[in-house]
PDB file of C-alpha atoms in Angstrom:
ATOM      1  CA  MET A 208     -56.025-129.281-133.514  1.00 60.00           C
ATOM      2  CA  ARG A 209     -53.561-126.414-133.349  1.00 73.00           C
ATOM      3  CA  ALA A 210     -50.405-126.791-131.251  1.00 73.00           C
ATOM      4  CA  ASP A 211     -51.489-124.037-128.853  1.00 78.00           C
ATOM      5  CA  ARG A 212     -54.726-125.839-128.035  1.00 89.00           C
ATOM      6  CA  VAL A 213     -52.948-129.175-127.647  1.00 93.00           C
ATOM      7  CA  PHE A 214     -50.660-127.649-125.054  1.00 94.00           C
ATOM      8  CA  ALA A 215     -53.433-125.758-123.236  1.00 94.00           C
ATOM      9  CA  TYR A 216     -55.779-128.761-122.983  1.00 96.00           C
ATOM     10  CA  GLY A 217     -53.037-131.278-122.290  1.00 96.00           C
ATOM     11  CA  ALA A 218     -51.200-129.206-119.691  1.00 96.00           C
ATOM     12  CA  ALA A 219     -54.452-128.361-117.902  1.00 96.00           C
ATOM     13  CA  ALA A 220     -55.367-132.055-117.788  1.00 97.00           C
ATOM     14  CA  GLY A 221     -51.870-132.905-116.549  1.00 96.00           C
ATOM     15  CA  LEU A 222     -52.025-130.322-113.750  1.00 96.00           C
ATOM     16  CA  LEU A 223     -55.451-131.609-112.770  1.00 95.00           C
ATOM     17  CA  GLY A 224     -54.050-135.143-112.740  1.00 95.00           C
ATOM     18  CA  ASP A 225     -51.242-133.999-110.457  1.00 94.00           C
ATOM     19  CA  LEU A 226     -53.790-132.311-108.175  1.00 92.00           C
ATOM     20  CA  LEU A 227     -55.912-135.452-107.929  1.00 90.00           C
ATOM     21  CA  LEU A 228     -53.244-138.163-108.010  1.00 87.00           C
ATOM     22  CA  GLY A 229     -49.919-136.646-107.038  1.00 86.00           C
ATOM     23  CA  ASP A 230     -46.770-138.584-107.909  1.00 83.00           C
ATOM     24  CA  PRO A 231     -46.916-142.397-108.212  1.00 77.00           C
ATOM     25  CA  ARG A 232     -45.147-144.234-105.402  1.00 72.00           C
ATOM     26  CA  ARG A 233     -43.598-146.687-107.878  1.00 77.00           C
ATOM     27  CA  GLY A 234     -42.545-146.507-111.477  1.00 77.00           C
ATOM     28  CA  HIS A 235     -42.245-142.727-111.725  1.00 86.00           C
ATOM     29  CA  PRO A 236     -40.720-141.704-115.091  1.00 90.00           C
ATOM     30  CA  VAL A 237     -38.448-139.155-113.400  1.00 92.00           C
ATOM     31  CA  ALA A 238     -37.090-141.882-111.129  1.00 92.00           C
ATOM     32  CA  ALA A 239     -36.428-144.032-114.207  1.00 94.00           C
ATOM     33  CA  PHE A 240     -34.522-141.129-115.770  1.00 96.00           C
ATOM     34  CA  GLY A 241     -32.523-140.782-112.554  1.00 95.00           C
ATOM     35  CA  ARG A 242     -31.513-144.434-112.650  1.00 96.00           C
ATOM     36  CA  ALA A 243     -30.467-144.120-116.286  1.00 97.00           C
ATOM     37  CA  ALA A 244     -28.463-140.971-115.543  1.00 97.00           C
ATOM     38  CA  ALA A 245     -26.735-142.706-112.632  1.00 97.00           C
ATOM     39  CA  SER A 246     -25.796-145.570-114.952  1.00 97.00           C
ATOM     40  CA  VAL A 247     -24.314-143.125-117.468  1.00 97.00           C
ATOM     41  CA  GLU A 248     -22.395-141.452-114.651  1.00 97.00           C
ATOM     42  CA  ARG A 249     -20.843-144.754-113.573  1.00 97.00           C
ATOM     43  CA  THR A 250     -19.498-145.151-117.098  1.00 97.00           C
ATOM     44  CA  LEU A 251     -18.384-141.584-117.789  1.00 97.00           C
ATOM     45  CA  TRP A 252     -17.324-140.149-114.435  1.00 97.00           C
ATOM     46  CA  ARG A 253     -13.998-138.350-114.444  1.00 96.00           C
ATOM     47  CA  ASP A 254     -12.976-135.414-112.298  1.00 96.00           C
ATOM     48  CA  HIS A 255     -13.206-133.171-115.349  1.00 96.00           C
ATOM     49  CA  ARG A 256     -15.673-130.608-116.708  1.00 97.00           C
ATOM     50  CA  GLY A 257     -15.551-132.034-120.212  1.00 97.00           C
ATOM     51  CA  TRP A 258     -16.697-135.483-119.120  1.00 97.00           C
ATOM     52  CA  GLY A 259     -19.432-133.877-117.029  1.00 97.00           C
ATOM     53  CA  ALA A 260     -20.586-131.904-120.061  1.00 98.00           C
ATOM     54  CA  LEU A 261     -20.730-135.135-122.061  1.00 98.00           C
ATOM     55  CA  HIS A 262     -22.817-136.724-119.302  1.00 98.00           C
ATOM     56  CA  THR A 263     -25.224-133.783-119.440  1.00 98.00           C
ATOM     57  CA  ALA A 264     -25.470-133.934-123.228  1.00 98.00           C
ATOM     58  CA  VAL A 265     -26.100-137.680-123.293  1.00 98.00           C
ATOM     59  CA  CYS A 266     -28.772-137.625-120.581  1.00 98.00           C
ATOM     60  CA  VAL A 267     -30.643-134.461-121.559  1.00 98.00           C
ATOM     61  CA  GLY A 268     -30.244-135.081-125.276  1.00 98.00           C
ATOM     62  CA  GLY A 269     -31.405-138.672-124.994  1.00 98.00           C
ATOM     63  CA  ALA A 270     -34.491-137.846-122.946  1.00 98.00           C
ATOM     64  CA  THR A 271     -35.432-134.933-125.192  1.00 98.00           C
ATOM     65  CA  GLY A 272     -34.895-136.986-128.330  1.00 98.00           C
ATOM     66  CA  LEU A 273     -37.179-139.741-127.089  1.00 98.00           C
ATOM     67  CA  ALA A 274     -39.824-137.152-126.212  1.00 98.00           C
ATOM     68  CA  ALA A 275     -39.543-135.630-129.686  1.00 98.00           C
ATOM     69  CA  LEU A 276     -40.009-139.062-131.300  1.00 98.00           C
ATOM     70  CA  ALA A 277     -43.063-139.747-129.137  1.00 97.00           C
ATOM     71  CA  SER A 278     -44.535-136.364-129.985  1.00 96.00           C
ATOM     72  CA  ARG A 279     -43.966-136.890-133.693  1.00 96.00           C
ATOM     73  CA  SER A 280     -45.541-140.345-133.590  1.00 96.00           C
ATOM     74  CA  VAL A 281     -48.896-138.966-132.346  1.00 95.00           C
ATOM     75  CA  ARG A 282     -48.911-135.787-134.403  1.00 92.00           C
ATOM     76  CA  GLY A 283     -51.676-137.076-136.669  1.00 89.00           C
ATOM     77  CA  SER A 284     -54.113-137.633-133.796  1.00 94.00           C
ATOM     78  CA  ARG A 285     -55.506-134.717-131.795  1.00 93.00           C
ATOM     79  CA  THR A 286     -56.667-136.974-128.989  1.00 95.00           C
ATOM     80  CA  ALA A 287     -53.344-138.767-128.721  1.00 97.00           C
ATOM     81  CA  SER A 288     -51.416-135.479-128.805  1.00 96.00           C
ATOM     82  CA  VAL A 289     -53.467-134.044-125.956  1.00 97.00           C
ATOM     83  CA  ALA A 290     -53.160-137.308-124.005  1.00 97.00           C
ATOM     84  CA  LEU A 291     -49.376-137.383-124.435  1.00 97.00           C
ATOM     85  CA  THR A 292     -49.091-133.754-123.327  1.00 97.00           C
ATOM     86  CA  ALA A 293     -51.308-134.469-120.309  1.00 97.00           C
ATOM     87  CA  ALA A 294     -49.347-137.570-119.301  1.00 96.00           C
ATOM     88  CA  THR A 295     -46.021-135.778-119.705  1.00 97.00           C
ATOM     89  CA  THR A 296     -47.174-132.737-117.737  1.00 97.00           C
ATOM     90  CA  TRP A 297     -48.423-134.973-114.946  1.00 96.00           C
ATOM     91  CA  ALA A 298     -45.096-136.831-114.933  1.00 94.00           C
ATOM     92  CA  VAL A 299     -42.835-133.769-114.804  1.00 95.00           C
ATOM     93  CA  VAL A 300     -44.689-131.451-112.401  1.00 95.00           C
ATOM     94  CA  GLY A 301     -44.751-132.136-108.683  1.00 92.00           C
ATOM     95  CA  GLY A 302     -46.855-129.464-107.044  1.00 93.00           C
ATOM     96  CA  THR A 303     -49.160-131.820-105.156  1.00 94.00           C
ATOM     97  CA  SER A 304     -46.366-133.935-103.696  1.00 93.00           C
ATOM     98  CA  LEU A 305     -44.565-130.726-102.721  1.00 95.00           C
ATOM     99  CA  GLY A 306     -47.637-129.527-100.850  1.00 96.00           C
ATOM    100  CA  ARG A 307     -48.168-132.898 -99.158  1.00 95.00           C
ATOM    101  CA  GLU A 308     -44.623-133.073 -97.860  1.00 95.00           C
ATOM    102  CA  ALA A 309     -44.746-129.479 -96.644  1.00 97.00           C
ATOM    103  CA  ARG A 310     -48.027-130.111 -94.822  1.00 97.00           C
ATOM    104  CA  ALA A 311     -46.653-133.289 -93.259  1.00 96.00           C
ATOM    105  CA  VAL A 312     -43.814-131.297 -91.697  1.00 97.00           C
ATOM    106  CA  ALA A 313     -46.248-128.576 -90.639  1.00 97.00           C
ATOM    107  CA  GLY A 314     -48.474-131.165 -88.975  1.00 97.00           C
ATOM    108  CA  ALA A 315     -45.563-132.572 -86.993  1.00 97.00           C
ATOM    109  CA  LEU A 316     -44.497-129.090 -85.890  1.00 96.00           C
ATOM    110  CA  ALA A 317     -48.047-128.175 -84.896  1.00 96.00           C
ATOM    111  CA  ALA A 318     -48.200-131.347 -82.786  1.00 96.00           C
ATOM    112  CA  GLY A 319     -44.940-130.390 -81.081  1.00 94.00           C
ATOM    113  CA  ASP A 320     -43.071-133.368 -82.539  1.00 96.00           C
ATOM    114  CA  LEU A 321     -39.840-131.774 -83.716  1.00 95.00           C
ATOM    115  CA  GLU A 322     -38.099-135.113 -84.306  1.00 95.00           C
ATOM    116  CA  VAL A 323     -40.739-136.259 -86.792  1.00 96.00           C
ATOM    117  CA  ALA A 324     -40.562-132.877 -88.516  1.00 95.00           C
ATOM    118  CA  ARG A 325     -36.800-133.268 -88.807  1.00 93.00           C
ATOM    119  CA  GLU A 326     -37.216-136.769 -90.243  1.00 94.00           C
ATOM    120  CA  ARG A 327     -39.616-135.468 -92.926  1.00 94.00           C
ATOM    121  CA  LEU A 328     -37.585-132.400 -93.911  1.00 92.00           C
ATOM    122  CA  PRO A 329     -35.089-134.251 -96.182  1.00 90.00           C
ATOM    123  CA  HIS A 330     -38.038-135.116 -98.447  1.00 88.00           C
ATOM    124  CA  LEU A 331     -38.138-131.404 -99.306  1.00 90.00           C
ATOM    125  CA  CYS A 332     -34.576-130.100 -99.153  1.00 85.00           C
ATOM    126  CA  GLY A 333     -30.986-130.995 -98.381  1.00 77.00           C
ATOM    127  CA  ARG A 334     -30.641-129.116 -95.093  1.00 79.00           C
ATOM    128  CA  ASP A 335     -29.159-130.750 -92.016  1.00 81.00           C
ATOM    129  CA  PRO A 336     -32.364-131.172 -89.992  1.00 86.00           C
ATOM    130  CA  GLN A 337     -30.620-131.869 -86.690  1.00 84.00           C
ATOM    131  CA  ALA A 338     -29.118-128.374 -86.805  1.00 80.00           C
ATOM    132  CA  LEU A 339     -32.576-126.754 -86.921  1.00 86.00           C
ATOM    133  CA  ASP A 340     -35.051-125.871 -84.213  1.00 89.00           C
ATOM    134  CA  ALA A 341     -38.800-125.705 -84.906  1.00 92.00           C
ATOM    135  CA  ASP A 342     -38.623-122.179 -86.336  1.00 91.00           C
ATOM    136  CA  GLY A 343     -35.683-123.169 -88.519  1.00 90.00           C
ATOM    137  CA  VAL A 344     -37.552-126.178 -89.875  1.00 93.00           C
ATOM    138  CA  ALA A 345     -40.593-124.016 -90.686  1.00 95.00           C
ATOM    139  CA  ARG A 346     -38.413-121.484 -92.478  1.00 94.00           C
ATOM    140  CA  ALA A 347     -36.675-124.229 -94.463  1.00 93.00           C
ATOM    141  CA  VAL A 348     -40.047-125.619 -95.568  1.00 96.00           C
ATOM    142  CA  VAL A 349     -41.317-122.224 -96.771  1.00 97.00           C
ATOM    143  CA  GLU A 350     -38.074-121.637 -98.665  1.00 96.00           C
ATOM    144  CA  SER A 351     -38.307-125.082-100.252  1.00 95.00           C
ATOM    145  CA  VAL A 352     -41.934-124.552-101.259  1.00 97.00           C
ATOM    146  CA  ALA A 353     -40.980-121.255-102.896  1.00 97.00           C
ATOM    147  CA  GLU A 354     -37.977-122.626-104.806  1.00 96.00           C
ATOM    148  CA  ASN A 355     -39.712-125.825-105.865  1.00 96.00           C
ATOM    149  CA  THR A 356     -42.736-123.942-107.148  1.00 97.00           C
ATOM    150  CA  SER A 357     -40.377-122.720-109.837  1.00 97.00           C
ATOM    151  CA  ASP A 358     -38.405-125.952-110.275  1.00 95.00           C
ATOM    152  CA  ALA A 359     -41.264-128.450-110.005  1.00 93.00           C
ATOM    153  CA  VAL A 360     -44.104-126.573-111.690  1.00 97.00           C
ATOM    154  CA  VAL A 361     -43.602-123.199-113.350  1.00 98.00           C
ATOM    155  CA  GLY A 362     -40.309-123.867-115.116  1.00 97.00           C
ATOM    156  CA  ALA A 363     -41.690-127.018-116.737  1.00 97.00           C
ATOM    157  CA  LEU A 364     -44.799-125.167-117.941  1.00 97.00           C
ATOM    158  CA  VAL A 365     -42.678-122.374-119.417  1.00 97.00           C
ATOM    159  CA  TRP A 366     -40.599-124.779-121.479  1.00 97.00           C
ATOM    160  CA  GLY A 367     -43.664-126.831-122.328  1.00 96.00           C
ATOM    161  CA  ALA A 368     -45.241-123.703-123.786  1.00 95.00           C
ATOM    162  CA  VAL A 369     -42.088-123.115-125.841  1.00 94.00           C
ATOM    163  CA  GLY A 370     -41.329-126.659-126.956  1.00 94.00           C
ATOM    164  CA  GLY A 371     -44.335-128.865-126.233  1.00 95.00           C
ATOM    165  CA  VAL A 372     -43.658-132.352-124.892  1.00 97.00           C
ATOM    166  CA  PRO A 373     -39.895-132.207-125.669  1.00 98.00           C
ATOM    167  CA  GLY A 374     -39.694-128.905-123.791  1.00 97.00           C
ATOM    168  CA  LEU A 375     -41.412-130.386-120.742  1.00 97.00           C
ATOM    169  CA  VAL A 376     -39.083-133.393-120.723  1.00 98.00           C
ATOM    170  CA  ALA A 377     -35.928-131.373-121.374  1.00 98.00           C
ATOM    171  CA  PHE A 378     -36.571-129.073-118.439  1.00 98.00           C
ATOM    172  CA  ARG A 379     -37.254-131.924-116.043  1.00 97.00           C
ATOM    173  CA  ALA A 380     -34.145-133.761-117.239  1.00 98.00           C
ATOM    174  CA  VAL A 381     -31.970-130.686-116.692  1.00 98.00           C
ATOM    175  CA  ASN A 382     -33.457-130.010-113.258  1.00 96.00           C
ATOM    176  CA  THR A 383     -33.097-133.641-112.168  1.00 96.00           C
ATOM    177  CA  LEU A 384     -29.467-133.810-113.292  1.00 97.00           C
ATOM    178  CA  ASP A 385     -28.693-130.651-111.357  1.00 95.00           C
ATOM    179  CA  ALA A 386     -30.142-132.226-108.217  1.00 93.00           C
ATOM    180  CA  MET A 387     -28.007-135.320-108.788  1.00 95.00           C
ATOM    181  CA  VAL A 388     -24.616-133.861-109.748  1.00 95.00           C
ATOM    182  CA  GLY A 389     -24.899-130.068-109.690  1.00 92.00           C
ATOM    183  CA  HIS A 390     -23.793-129.486-106.101  1.00 85.00           C
ATOM    184  CA  ARG A 391     -20.339-128.399-104.972  1.00 81.00           C
ATOM    185  CA  SER A 392     -19.123-131.572-103.346  1.00 87.00           C
ATOM    186  CA  PRO A 393     -15.565-132.762-104.069  1.00 91.00           C
ATOM    187  CA  ARG A 394     -16.908-135.422-106.461  1.00 94.00           C
ATOM    188  CA  TYR A 395     -19.093-133.072-108.477  1.00 95.00           C
ATOM    189  CA  ARG A 396     -17.402-129.673-108.315  1.00 94.00           C
ATOM    190  CA  ARG A 397     -16.033-130.158-111.825  1.00 96.00           C
ATOM    191  CA  TYR A 398     -18.077-133.077-113.139  1.00 97.00           C
ATOM    192  CA  GLY A 399     -21.394-131.409-112.278  1.00 97.00           C
ATOM    193  CA  TRP A 400     -20.431-127.943-113.494  1.00 97.00           C
ATOM    194  CA  ALA A 401     -22.184-128.236-116.878  1.00 97.00           C
ATOM    195  CA  SER A 402     -25.389-129.568-115.338  1.00 97.00           C
ATOM    196  CA  ALA A 403     -25.462-126.763-112.767  1.00 96.00           C
ATOM    197  CA  ARG A 404     -24.865-124.039-115.338  1.00 97.00           C
ATOM    198  CA  LEU A 405     -27.450-125.479-117.743  1.00 98.00           C
ATOM    199  CA  ASP A 406     -29.971-125.610-114.906  1.00 97.00           C
ATOM    200  CA  ASP A 407     -29.295-121.930-114.165  1.00 97.00           C
ATOM    201  CA  VAL A 408     -30.030-121.054-117.793  1.00 97.00           C
ATOM    202  CA  ALA A 409     -33.097-123.286-118.101  1.00 98.00           C
ATOM    203  CA  GLY A 410     -34.523-122.094-114.794  1.00 97.00           C
ATOM    204  CA  TRP A 411     -34.062-118.364-115.453  1.00 98.00           C
ATOM    205  CA  PRO A 412     -37.415-117.602-117.172  1.00 97.00           C
ATOM    206  CA  GLY A 413     -39.454-119.822-114.863  1.00 97.00           C
ATOM    207  CA  ALA A 414     -37.931-118.245-111.753  1.00 98.00           C
ATOM    208  CA  ARG A 415     -38.789-114.708-112.903  1.00 98.00           C
ATOM    209  CA  LEU A 416     -42.304-115.740-113.859  1.00 98.00           C
ATOM    210  CA  THR A 417     -42.738-117.462-110.484  1.00 98.00           C
ATOM    211  CA  ALA A 418     -41.589-114.341-108.668  1.00 98.00           C
ATOM    212  CA  ALA A 419     -43.942-112.135-110.690  1.00 98.00           C
ATOM    213  CA  LEU A 420     -46.924-114.429-110.177  1.00 98.00           C
ATOM    214  CA  ALA A 421     -46.199-114.757-106.443  1.00 98.00           C
ATOM    215  CA  ALA A 422     -46.300-110.985-106.217  1.00 97.00           C
ATOM    216  CA  ALA A 423     -49.574-110.870-108.145  1.00 96.00           C
ATOM    217  CA  ALA A 424     -51.245-113.721-106.236  1.00 96.00           C
ATOM    218  CA  GLY A 425     -49.878-113.075-102.734  1.00 93.00           C
ATOM    219  CA  GLY A 426     -51.296-110.995 -99.943  1.00 88.00           C
ATOM    220  CA  ASP A 427     -48.856-108.099-100.349  1.00 94.00           C
ATOM    221  CA  PRO A 428     -47.936-107.395-103.984  1.00 95.00           C
ATOM    222  CA  ARG A 429     -45.962-104.253-103.149  1.00 96.00           C
ATOM    223  CA  GLY A 430     -44.052-106.022-100.414  1.00 96.00           C
ATOM    224  CA  ALA A 431     -43.231-108.890-102.755  1.00 97.00           C
ATOM    225  CA  VAL A 432     -41.907-106.591-105.478  1.00 97.00           C
ATOM    226  CA  ARG A 433     -39.977-104.541-102.919  1.00 97.00           C
ATOM    227  CA  ALA A 434     -38.291-107.631-101.451  1.00 97.00           C
ATOM    228  CA  TRP A 435     -37.578-108.996-104.937  1.00 97.00           C
ATOM    229  CA  ARG A 436     -35.871-105.794-106.044  1.00 97.00           C
ATOM    230  CA  ALA A 437     -33.982-105.208-102.809  1.00 96.00           C
ATOM    231  CA  ASP A 438     -32.821-108.688-101.845  1.00 95.00           C
ATOM    232  CA  ALA A 439     -32.970-111.200-104.715  1.00 95.00           C
ATOM    233  CA  HIS A 440     -29.529-110.316-106.080  1.00 94.00           C
ATOM    234  CA  ARG A 441     -27.951-111.003-102.686  1.00 91.00           C
ATOM    235  CA  HIS A 442     -28.918-114.681-102.790  1.00 92.00           C
ATOM    236  CA  PRO A 443     -26.145-117.040-104.034  1.00 89.00           C
ATOM    237  CA  SER A 444     -28.538-118.674-106.515  1.00 91.00           C
ATOM    238  CA  PRO A 445     -29.549-116.525-109.508  1.00 94.00           C
ATOM    239  CA  ASN A 446     -32.927-118.268-109.690  1.00 96.00           C
ATOM    240  CA  ALA A 447     -33.796-119.088-106.088  1.00 95.00           C
ATOM    241  CA  GLY A 448     -33.133-115.480-105.085  1.00 96.00           C
ATOM    242  CA  PRO A 449     -36.047-113.837-106.947  1.00 97.00           C
ATOM    243  CA  VAL A 450     -38.446-116.642-106.044  1.00 98.00           C
ATOM    244  CA  GLU A 451     -37.665-116.766-102.321  1.00 97.00           C
ATOM    245  CA  ALA A 452     -37.553-112.983-101.995  1.00 97.00           C
ATOM    246  CA  SER A 453     -40.907-112.573-103.730  1.00 98.00           C
ATOM    247  CA  PHE A 454     -42.525-115.298-101.608  1.00 98.00           C
ATOM    248  CA  ALA A 455     -41.067-113.706 -98.466  1.00 98.00           C
ATOM    249  CA  GLY A 456     -42.549-110.320 -99.351  1.00 98.00           C
ATOM    250  CA  ALA A 457     -45.890-111.789-100.416  1.00 97.00           C
ATOM    251  CA  LEU A 458     -46.198-113.732 -97.148  1.00 97.00           C
ATOM    252  CA  GLY A 459     -44.780-110.945 -94.977  1.00 97.00           C
ATOM    253  CA  VAL A 460     -42.010-113.139 -93.514  1.00 97.00           C
ATOM    254  CA  ARG A 461     -38.222-113.204 -93.365  1.00 96.00           C
ATOM    255  CA  LEU A 462     -36.360-115.928 -95.216  1.00 95.00           C
ATOM    256  CA  GLY A 463     -32.662-116.684 -95.570  1.00 89.00           C
ATOM    257  CA  GLY A 464     -30.040-116.436 -92.851  1.00 81.00           C
ATOM    258  CA  THR A 465     -27.747-119.136 -91.452  1.00 69.00           C
ATOM    259  CA  LEU A 466     -28.240-122.707 -92.654  1.00 69.00           C
ATOM    260  CA  SER A 467     -26.303-125.949 -92.870  1.00 58.00           C
ATOM    261  CA  TYR A 468     -25.765-128.324 -95.812  1.00 60.00           C
ATOM    262  CA  GLY A 469     -23.883-131.568 -95.347  1.00 56.00           C
ATOM    263  CA  GLY A 470     -22.056-130.224 -92.320  1.00 57.00           C
ATOM    264  CA  ARG A 471     -21.146-126.991 -94.138  1.00 60.00           C
ATOM    265  CA  VAL A 472     -22.546-123.814 -92.570  1.00 61.00           C
ATOM    266  CA  GLU A 473     -23.655-121.004 -94.894  1.00 69.00           C
ATOM    267  CA  HIS A 474     -24.570-117.489 -93.851  1.00 71.00           C
ATOM    268  CA  ARG A 475     -27.031-116.278 -96.453  1.00 80.00           C
ATOM    269  CA  PRO A 476     -28.525-112.785 -96.567  1.00 88.00           C
ATOM    270  CA  VAL A 477     -31.923-112.231 -95.008  1.00 93.00           C
ATOM    271  CA  LEU A 478     -34.706-111.767 -97.569  1.00 96.00           C
ATOM    272  CA  ASN A 479     -37.433-109.232 -96.763  1.00 96.00           C
ATOM    273  CA  THR A 480     -35.792-107.814 -93.642  1.00 94.00           C
ATOM    274  CA  SER A 481     -38.963-105.948 -92.667  1.00 94.00           C
ATOM    275  CA  GLY A 482     -40.943-109.203 -92.373  1.00 95.00           C
ATOM    276  CA  ARG A 483     -41.529-111.269 -89.253  1.00 95.00           C
ATOM    277  CA  ALA A 484     -40.093-114.681 -88.407  1.00 94.00           C
ATOM    278  CA  VAL A 485     -41.719-117.682 -90.093  1.00 96.00           C
ATOM    279  CA  ARG A 486     -44.402-119.486 -88.073  1.00 95.00           C
ATOM    280  CA  VAL A 487     -45.831-122.963 -88.598  1.00 96.00           C
ATOM    281  CA  GLN A 488     -49.043-121.491 -90.024  1.00 96.00           C
ATOM    282  CA  ASP A 489     -47.026-119.849 -92.808  1.00 97.00           C
ATOM    283  CA  ILE A 490     -46.306-123.254 -94.337  1.00 97.00           C
ATOM    284  CA  GLU A 491     -49.966-123.664 -95.309  1.00 97.00           C
ATOM    285  CA  ARG A 492     -50.032-120.100 -96.643  1.00 97.00           C
ATOM    286  CA  ALA A 493     -46.955-120.851 -98.756  1.00 98.00           C
ATOM    287  CA  VAL A 494     -48.513-124.057-100.126  1.00 98.00           C
ATOM    288  CA  ARG A 495     -51.693-122.224-101.117  1.00 97.00           C
ATOM    289  CA  LEU A 496     -49.694-119.454-102.769  1.00 98.00           C
ATOM    290  CA  SER A 497     -47.652-122.084-104.626  1.00 98.00           C
ATOM    291  CA  ARG A 498     -50.819-123.684-105.987  1.00 97.00           C
ATOM    292  CA  ARG A 499     -52.214-120.350-107.171  1.00 97.00           C
ATOM    293  CA  VAL A 500     -48.923-119.562-108.876  1.00 98.00           C
ATOM    294  CA  GLY A 501     -48.960-122.929-110.664  1.00 97.00           C
ATOM    295  CA  TRP A 502     -52.406-122.415-112.175  1.00 97.00           C
ATOM    296  CA  LEU A 503     -51.596-118.842-113.149  1.00 97.00           C
ATOM    297  CA  ALA A 504     -48.431-120.111-114.837  1.00 97.00           C
ATOM    298  CA  LEU A 505     -50.571-122.484-116.888  1.00 96.00           C
ATOM    299  CA  GLY A 506     -52.628-119.527-118.106  1.00 96.00           C
ATOM    300  CA  VAL A 507     -49.524-117.550-118.977  1.00 96.00           C
ATOM    301  CA  GLY A 508     -47.989-120.541-120.737  1.00 93.00           C
ATOM    302  CA  ALA A 509     -51.126-121.220-122.763  1.00 93.00           C
ATOM    303  CA  ALA A 510     -51.324-117.558-123.796  1.00 92.00           C
ATOM    304  CA  GLY A 511     -47.658-117.584-124.740  1.00 88.00           C
ATOM    305  CA  ARG A 512     -48.166-120.712-126.826  1.00 87.00           C
ATOM    306  CA  VAL A 513     -50.989-118.971-128.703  1.00 85.00           C
ATOM    307  CA  LEU A 514     -48.707-116.043-129.489  1.00 82.00           C
ATOM    308  CA  LEU A 515     -45.909-118.336-130.647  1.00 75.00           C
ATOM    309  CA  THR A 516     -48.301-120.263-132.910  1.00 76.00           C
ATOM    310  CA  ARG A 517     -49.725-117.107-134.446  1.00 76.00           C
ATOM    311  CA  LYS A 518     -46.263-115.681-134.994  1.00 72.00           C
ATOM    312  CA  GLY A 519     -45.219-118.904-136.704  1.00 67.00           C
ATOM    313  CA  ARG A 520     -48.198-118.784-139.062  1.00 67.00           C
ATOM    314  CA  THR A 521     -47.620-115.163-140.049  1.00 64.00           C
ATOM    315  CA  ALA A 522     -43.835-115.477-140.480  1.00 58.00           C
TER     316      ALA A 522
END
């Protein structure tokens, strides 16, 4: 079976597995990678960019190398190749768990239980929940759904289309490391620099594809493109900006503004200034848009894999 078909069939099966099963509560491969990366950090940590770069190389290189060996070992079997691609896709994407957590917060807000909503919010993002009222929690959830559609689904499919199973694993390793050490705390400002920059590079194509697909699949394509063009560059993150702005325009809401991380207050620009304030009902709309974007990304990735395979045969 050709590589393009292996990816298309395997990734589709993996996305379907995520839809039906979600993430396992125990023994998740990404959690195992996180524990291994934390062990490497305990050995290598120095307040220095070079040691952080070595940490990134060891963790990402090791995970990708193992994935490449696994992929090579099943190359002679079409069934095994598809099964490995499916299992890897299921392991690295997290669209269903993202939707479940978002809906759990929405349910608490709809029931008027702000404290429960605040307790659930850290499952989605690193905001200080006690600093948020109900509207602030709803806005944080929509922003998290938008950003994680790129990080947890589309970005992985993009790199899977480019590099097969190793590409899927490499992207998830990079994204997980960024979540662990890529923030600007005193401990990680220098040590996590390489992981953060690599995540920016790896996430660039997936973020733009997510923004484009959100515009195509949302309720207001023109509004999504307008917000993307006008506001994305004002966001401090080069990848979250296009995604959140496009989602804001597609949903007709305002995102961004003042928020708090770890006791640090940030005043971010408002995205889609012509939109209305986020309501609880917009969380479900964001989740549905996220799911549509994920399946469209699979189609784009499969088509891109076909083009790469054909180009390789004619070169």
